[in-house]
Short mmCIF file of C-alpha atoms in Angstrom, two decimals:
data_model
loop_
_atom_site.label_atom_id
_atom_site.label_comp_id
_atom_site.label_asym_id
_atom_site.label_seq_id
_atom_site.Cartn_x
_atom_site.Cartn_y
_atom_site.Cartn_z
CA MET R 1 109.09 -107.35 -123.22
CA PRO R 2 106.39 -107.01 -125.70
CA SER R 3 104.46 -103.81 -125.69
CA ARG R 4 100.81 -103.48 -124.91
CA ASP R 5 100.34 -102.49 -128.57
CA ASP R 6 101.61 -105.80 -130.05
CA HIS R 7 101.33 -108.43 -127.45
CA GLY R 8 98.24 -110.79 -127.96
CA PRO R 9 94.99 -109.72 -129.52
CA THR R 10 94.52 -106.08 -130.45
CA ALA R 11 92.21 -103.99 -132.55
CA GLU R 12 94.44 -104.78 -135.59
CA MET R 13 94.84 -108.51 -134.73
CA PRO R 14 91.40 -110.27 -134.82
CA ARG R 15 90.61 -112.65 -131.90
CA VAL R 16 90.90 -116.26 -132.90
CA PRO R 17 89.64 -119.53 -131.51
CA ALA R 18 91.59 -121.52 -129.01
CA ARG R 19 93.48 -123.49 -131.61
CA HIS R 20 94.46 -122.96 -135.18
CA PRO R 21 91.52 -124.86 -136.73
CA SER R 22 93.05 -125.83 -140.20
CA PRO R 23 95.35 -128.93 -140.47
CA PRO R 24 98.61 -128.47 -142.10
CA MET R 25 98.65 -128.92 -146.03
CA TYR R 26 102.02 -130.89 -145.61
CA THR R 27 103.00 -132.45 -142.32
CA PRO R 28 106.11 -130.39 -141.26
CA ARG R 29 109.27 -132.16 -140.79
CA LEU R 30 109.45 -131.37 -137.14
CA ARG R 31 110.60 -133.24 -133.93
CA LEU R 32 109.84 -131.75 -130.43
CA ARG R 33 111.21 -132.87 -127.12
CA SER R 34 108.72 -134.09 -124.49
CA ARG R 35 107.01 -131.57 -122.11
CA ALA R 36 109.09 -133.13 -119.26
CA SER R 37 112.30 -131.72 -120.64
CA ALA R 38 111.20 -128.15 -120.39
CA ASP R 39 114.56 -126.88 -119.21
CA SER R 40 116.31 -127.95 -122.29
CA TYR R 41 118.17 -125.43 -124.40
CA LEU R 42 115.95 -125.99 -127.36
CA ASP R 43 112.37 -127.51 -127.56
CA GLY R 44 113.07 -129.41 -130.88
CA ALA R 45 114.18 -129.10 -134.40
CA TRP R 46 112.34 -128.25 -137.72
CA TRP R 47 113.53 -129.03 -141.31
CA PRO R 48 111.42 -126.75 -143.64
CA ARG R 49 111.14 -127.48 -147.38
CA SER R 50 112.15 -123.99 -148.54
CA GLY R 51 113.85 -120.74 -147.58
CA GLU R 52 110.63 -118.87 -147.60
CA LEU R 53 109.61 -118.26 -144.13
CA ALA R 54 106.18 -116.91 -144.70
CA ALA R 55 105.29 -119.90 -147.02
CA GLU R 56 106.62 -122.40 -144.47
CA LEU R 57 105.01 -121.15 -141.25
CA PRO R 58 101.31 -122.05 -141.75
CA ASP R 59 101.98 -125.75 -141.68
CA LEU R 60 104.51 -125.33 -138.69
CA LEU R 61 102.11 -123.35 -136.64
CA ALA R 62 99.10 -125.57 -137.23
CA VAL R 63 101.11 -128.34 -135.55
CA LEU R 64 102.69 -126.26 -132.77
CA ALA R 65 99.10 -124.87 -131.91
CA VAL R 66 98.43 -128.20 -130.29
CA ARG R 67 101.03 -127.28 -127.61
CA LEU R 68 100.93 -123.47 -127.81
CA GLY R 69 97.53 -122.62 -128.94
CA PRO R 70 97.29 -119.76 -131.39
CA VAL R 71 100.48 -118.07 -132.22
CA TRP R 72 101.02 -114.19 -132.38
CA ARG R 73 104.77 -113.87 -132.92
CA VAL R 74 107.70 -115.47 -134.61
CA VAL R 75 111.32 -114.42 -133.95
CA TYR R 76 113.82 -115.67 -136.67
CA ASP R 77 117.40 -115.48 -137.71
CA PRO R 78 117.42 -113.08 -140.85
CA THR R 79 120.64 -114.70 -142.00
CA CYS R 80 119.16 -118.03 -142.56
CA TRP R 81 115.94 -117.06 -144.62
CA SER R 82 115.06 -115.10 -147.76
CA SER R 83 113.57 -111.76 -147.03
CA ALA R 84 110.23 -112.03 -145.06
CA PRO R 85 107.32 -109.55 -144.40
CA ALA R 86 106.87 -107.93 -141.00
CA ALA R 87 103.76 -110.07 -140.55
CA THR R 88 101.75 -112.82 -142.08
CA VAL R 89 98.24 -114.08 -141.78
CA VAL R 90 97.67 -117.81 -140.56
CA ASP R 91 94.10 -118.93 -140.42
CA GLY R 92 92.76 -115.37 -140.44
CA ALA R 93 95.01 -114.32 -137.43
CA THR R 94 97.95 -111.95 -137.97
CA VAL R 95 101.37 -113.37 -137.01
CA ARG R 96 104.11 -110.82 -136.31
CA LEU R 97 107.57 -111.76 -137.83
CA ASP R 98 110.71 -110.27 -136.16
CA ALA R 99 114.20 -110.61 -137.43
CA TYR R 100 116.81 -110.86 -134.75
CA ARG R 101 120.33 -111.88 -135.13
CA PHE R 102 120.75 -114.82 -132.70
CA GLU R 103 124.08 -115.96 -131.04
CA ARG R 104 123.01 -119.55 -131.87
CA TRP R 105 122.76 -119.70 -135.66
CA ASN R 106 119.26 -120.19 -137.13
CA THR R 107 117.06 -120.29 -133.89
CA LEU R 108 113.44 -119.67 -134.15
CA TYR R 109 111.28 -118.54 -131.28
CA VAL R 110 107.58 -119.11 -131.51
CA PHE R 111 105.12 -117.31 -129.06
CA GLY R 112 101.65 -118.41 -128.41
CA ARG R 113 98.93 -115.94 -127.37
CA ASP R 114 98.61 -117.52 -123.92
CA ALA R 115 102.23 -116.69 -123.09
CA GLY R 116 103.75 -119.95 -124.02
CA MET R 117 106.88 -120.31 -126.02
CA ILE R 118 108.67 -123.00 -128.31
CA VAL R 119 112.38 -122.58 -129.35
CA LEU R 120 113.51 -124.50 -132.50
CA GLN R 121 116.69 -125.08 -134.18
CA VAL R 122 116.09 -124.83 -137.91
CA ILE R 123 117.82 -127.21 -140.20
CA PRO R 124 118.50 -125.34 -143.54
CA ALA R 125 116.16 -126.62 -146.20
CA ASP R 126 118.96 -127.73 -148.49
CA THR R 127 120.60 -129.99 -146.02
CA ASP R 128 121.03 -133.62 -147.30
CA GLU R 129 118.52 -136.04 -146.06
CA PRO R 130 120.74 -138.28 -143.77
CA THR R 131 122.15 -135.16 -142.03
CA ALA R 132 118.84 -133.61 -141.52
CA HIS R 133 117.21 -136.73 -140.25
CA ALA R 134 120.10 -137.17 -137.73
CA ALA R 135 119.58 -133.65 -136.51
CA LEU R 136 115.89 -134.08 -136.11
CA MET R 137 116.37 -137.36 -134.15
CA ALA R 138 118.99 -135.62 -132.01
CA ALA R 139 116.57 -132.92 -131.12
CA ALA R 140 113.88 -135.25 -130.02
CA GLU R 141 116.25 -136.61 -127.23
CA SER R 142 114.89 -135.67 -123.84
CA VAL R 143 118.26 -135.08 -122.24
CA ALA R 144 118.38 -131.64 -120.85
CA GLU R 145 121.66 -129.71 -121.13
CA GLY R 146 123.61 -128.52 -118.05
CA PRO R 147 121.88 -126.27 -115.36
CA GLY R 148 123.96 -123.42 -116.51
CA GLU R 149 122.75 -123.40 -120.06
CA ALA R 150 120.46 -120.60 -121.31
CA ARG R 151 118.31 -119.94 -124.37
CA PRO R 152 120.17 -117.99 -127.11
CA SER R 153 120.21 -114.27 -126.41
CA VAL R 154 119.54 -111.68 -128.96
CA ASP R 155 122.10 -109.35 -130.48
CA HIS R 156 120.20 -106.09 -129.83
CA PRO R 157 122.51 -103.94 -131.64
CA ALA R 158 121.98 -105.80 -134.95
CA MET R 159 118.32 -104.86 -134.83
CA SER R 160 116.96 -101.72 -136.52
CA THR R 161 117.14 -98.65 -134.58
CA ALA R 162 113.54 -98.06 -135.09
CA SER R 163 112.65 -101.20 -133.03
CA ALA R 164 115.56 -101.30 -130.48
CA THR R 165 113.85 -98.91 -128.07
CA LEU R 166 110.21 -98.18 -128.52
CA ALA R 167 108.39 -95.59 -126.39
CA HIS R 168 105.62 -97.90 -125.63
CA ASP R 169 108.06 -100.43 -124.12
CA ARG R 170 108.48 -97.97 -121.23
CA GLN R 171 106.38 -97.13 -118.31
CA PRO R 172 103.64 -96.18 -118.04
CA PHE R 173 102.40 -99.26 -119.81
CA GLY R 174 99.07 -99.46 -121.45
CA THR R 175 95.83 -100.98 -120.57
CA PRO R 176 96.63 -104.60 -119.28
CA THR R 177 95.98 -107.32 -121.96
CA ARG R 178 94.36 -109.36 -119.16
CA THR R 179 93.45 -108.11 -115.55
CA PRO R 180 96.05 -109.77 -113.38
CA ARG R 181 94.89 -112.09 -110.60
CA LEU R 182 96.08 -109.86 -107.87
CA LEU R 183 94.98 -109.13 -104.18
CA LEU R 184 96.49 -106.29 -102.13
CA ARG R 185 96.06 -105.23 -98.66
CA GLY R 186 94.42 -101.91 -97.98
CA THR R 187 96.76 -98.81 -97.82
CA ASP R 188 95.97 -98.37 -94.03
CA SER R 189 96.60 -102.05 -93.37
CA HIS R 190 99.99 -102.99 -91.70
CA ALA R 191 101.61 -105.81 -93.79
CA GLU R 192 102.85 -108.47 -91.30
CA GLN R 193 104.53 -110.61 -94.17
CA PHE R 194 103.00 -109.78 -97.61
CA ASP R 195 101.33 -106.63 -99.03
CA GLY R 196 99.51 -108.87 -101.32
CA ALA R 197 99.51 -111.88 -103.60
CA TRP R 198 99.69 -112.59 -107.19
CA TRP R 199 98.51 -115.61 -109.13
CA PRO R 200 99.96 -115.67 -112.60
CA ARG R 201 98.20 -117.51 -115.44
CA THR R 202 101.41 -119.39 -116.64
CA ALA R 203 104.97 -120.13 -115.69
CA ASN R 204 106.15 -117.32 -117.92
CA LEU R 205 106.01 -114.59 -115.38
CA THR R 206 107.81 -112.16 -117.65
CA ALA R 207 105.15 -112.25 -120.39
CA GLU R 208 102.69 -111.18 -117.72
CA LEU R 209 104.75 -108.66 -115.90
CA HIS R 210 103.57 -105.52 -117.77
CA ASP R 211 99.97 -106.24 -116.73
CA LEU R 212 101.01 -106.75 -113.18
CA ILE R 213 103.22 -103.44 -113.08
CA SER R 214 100.14 -101.63 -114.69
CA ALA R 215 97.93 -102.79 -111.87
CA LEU R 216 100.38 -101.89 -109.13
CA THR R 217 101.24 -98.33 -110.54
CA PRO R 218 98.48 -96.53 -108.46
CA ARG R 219 100.15 -97.95 -105.23
CA LEU R 220 103.84 -98.41 -106.23
CA GLY R 221 104.20 -95.55 -108.71
CA LYS R 222 106.84 -96.26 -111.48
CA THR R 223 108.48 -99.53 -110.93
CA ALA R 224 112.29 -99.46 -110.72
CA ARG R 225 113.30 -102.92 -109.61
CA ILE R 226 111.91 -106.26 -109.15
CA SER R 227 113.78 -109.12 -107.18
CA PHE R 228 112.44 -112.76 -107.46
CA ASP R 229 113.64 -116.21 -108.13
CA TRP R 230 113.03 -116.14 -111.70
CA ASN R 231 112.21 -119.53 -113.39
CA THR R 232 114.06 -120.54 -116.70
CA THR R 233 111.09 -119.69 -118.92
CA SER R 234 110.88 -116.14 -117.53
CA ARG R 235 114.69 -115.61 -117.98
CA HIS R 236 114.54 -116.94 -121.60
CA GLN R 237 111.62 -114.44 -122.43
CA ARG R 238 113.42 -111.59 -120.88
CA GLY R 239 116.46 -112.32 -123.02
CA ILE R 240 114.78 -111.60 -126.28
CA ASP R 241 112.47 -108.73 -125.30
CA HIS R 242 113.07 -104.93 -125.70
CA GLY R 243 114.38 -103.09 -122.66
CA ASP R 244 111.45 -101.63 -120.62
CA GLY R 245 113.39 -99.78 -117.89
CA VAL R 246 112.57 -102.41 -115.18
CA ASP R 247 115.63 -103.83 -113.42
CA LEU R 248 115.02 -107.57 -112.73
CA HIS R 249 117.24 -109.04 -110.04
CA VAL R 250 117.80 -112.40 -108.48
CA PRO R 251 116.36 -112.61 -104.86
CA ASP R 252 117.70 -110.12 -102.10
CA VAL R 253 119.59 -111.64 -99.24
CA GLY R 254 117.16 -113.24 -96.94
CA GLN R 255 114.23 -112.98 -99.37
CA GLN R 256 111.69 -115.75 -98.85
CA PRO R 257 111.03 -118.21 -101.63
CA ASP R 258 107.82 -117.31 -103.64
CA ALA R 259 108.12 -113.74 -102.38
CA MET R 260 108.57 -110.98 -105.07
CA HIS R 261 110.10 -107.65 -104.05
CA LEU R 262 108.92 -104.51 -105.92
CA VAL R 263 110.52 -101.09 -105.67
CA GLY R 264 109.42 -98.04 -107.06
CA VAL R 265 111.55 -95.06 -108.14
CA ASP R 266 110.30 -93.12 -105.19
CA GLY R 267 111.45 -95.91 -102.80
CA VAL R 268 107.95 -97.38 -102.26
CA HIS R 269 108.40 -101.08 -101.54
CA LEU R 270 105.85 -103.91 -102.03
CA ILE R 271 106.22 -107.64 -101.22
CA LEU R 272 104.03 -109.92 -103.14
CA LEU R 273 103.42 -113.74 -102.54
CA VAL R 274 103.66 -115.37 -106.02
CA ILE R 275 101.42 -118.31 -106.16
CA ALA R 276 102.37 -121.10 -108.74
CA ALA R 277 100.33 -120.98 -111.88
CA ASP R 278 99.26 -124.62 -111.72
CA THR R 279 97.95 -124.21 -108.13
CA PRO R 280 94.13 -125.46 -107.99
CA ALA R 281 91.84 -122.61 -108.00
CA ASP R 282 90.26 -123.30 -104.44
CA VAL R 283 93.89 -123.40 -103.00
CA ALA R 284 95.05 -120.31 -104.81
CA ASP R 285 91.91 -118.44 -103.75
CA ALA R 286 92.71 -119.28 -100.04
CA GLN R 287 96.34 -118.24 -100.31
CA LEU R 288 95.31 -114.89 -101.96
CA LEU R 289 93.04 -114.18 -99.07
CA HIS R 290 95.58 -115.40 -96.28
CA ALA R 291 98.26 -113.20 -97.89
CA VAL R 292 96.23 -110.08 -97.26
CA GLY R 293 95.07 -111.19 -93.74
CA ARG R 294 91.54 -112.44 -94.68
CA THR R 295 89.86 -115.63 -94.63
CA ARG R 296 86.93 -117.14 -96.60
CA HIS R 297 83.76 -116.63 -94.93
CA GLN R 298 81.89 -119.76 -94.22
CA LEU R 299 78.38 -119.91 -95.65
CA PRO R 300 75.63 -121.46 -93.23
CA LEU R 301 74.46 -124.84 -94.13
CA SER R 302 71.08 -124.84 -95.56
CA ASP R 303 68.37 -126.75 -93.84
#
C-alpha cells in the first residue's frame, strides 16, 4: 500500500482543487468503459501520440479528472515507454510516476487522490490507425470478463531494490492522511457482536487501510491479520502496492457479512462492522451508534 509519506497531499505535494482545472491541449485518444462495468479487467484503452509518458500525461489526466478527481500517482510499464522522470507536474500538482513490469503488457494504473483508480491498456503510439481504432472501440465494450479475472499483478522482483521494501510501508504507520470514520466501544464495554464500526469513504478499502490501522493501534497494538470479504477494487489495489506486513485474508469460517476481523500480533482481536461507503450519512451514523450499543438521543420538540 502507499506509504503515508507519498499518498495524497503532503508537504511536498501542494494541495489542489477538486478537479484539474485546465482542459487538455489535445483531446486524448481514449475510450473508457461505463461505470456500470466496474468489475471489468480494464477500464478502457488509450492511444497516445508519442512514447514520451511525461509529455502525454497532462492531456490524459485532464480528461480522467472528470471521473477520478486530481491524480497523485501513475504506474506504467517501463518496457513500453521511453525513460520517464520519477515525478511530473500537472496543473501545479506533483504526480508520482512508478515503473512496474506488469504481467499484462503495457498496462497503466492511474490513482486519484480520493482513492479512485482507473486501469488502461495503452496502445503503442506507432500502431496503425485501423488497428488502434479497433482496439479503442473494443475497450469501450461494457462486457465484463469472467468473475475469476483479476487486474494485472506487479512483478515485484523487477522493481528496484530501493523501492521494493520501504521502511515507511511498515507499522507503525504515520499520521493518517484523513481521520477514519470510526467508532469503538469503550475498553470496559462488553461487545455483544461488534467492537465498533467503520464507515470508509470509498469502495477502495485497501487505500484507506493504513489510516484505519493507525487509529486502531492504541487498542489493537500492531496489526497482524485482517479477515474480510474484500471487494474487487480493494484486491486490485492490494496487488500493486508494497508489502506492509499485514496479512489480508478471506472471511473466517462463520464470519458474518460486513464484519471485519482484525488480530494484533499479541492476539488482541477486534470485530468491526464495515458500513458501505455509499450509505446515506444519517443511516451510516445510526449504524455506527448501534454497533457500539448506543442510540441517537432524540431532541425535545420546540414549542
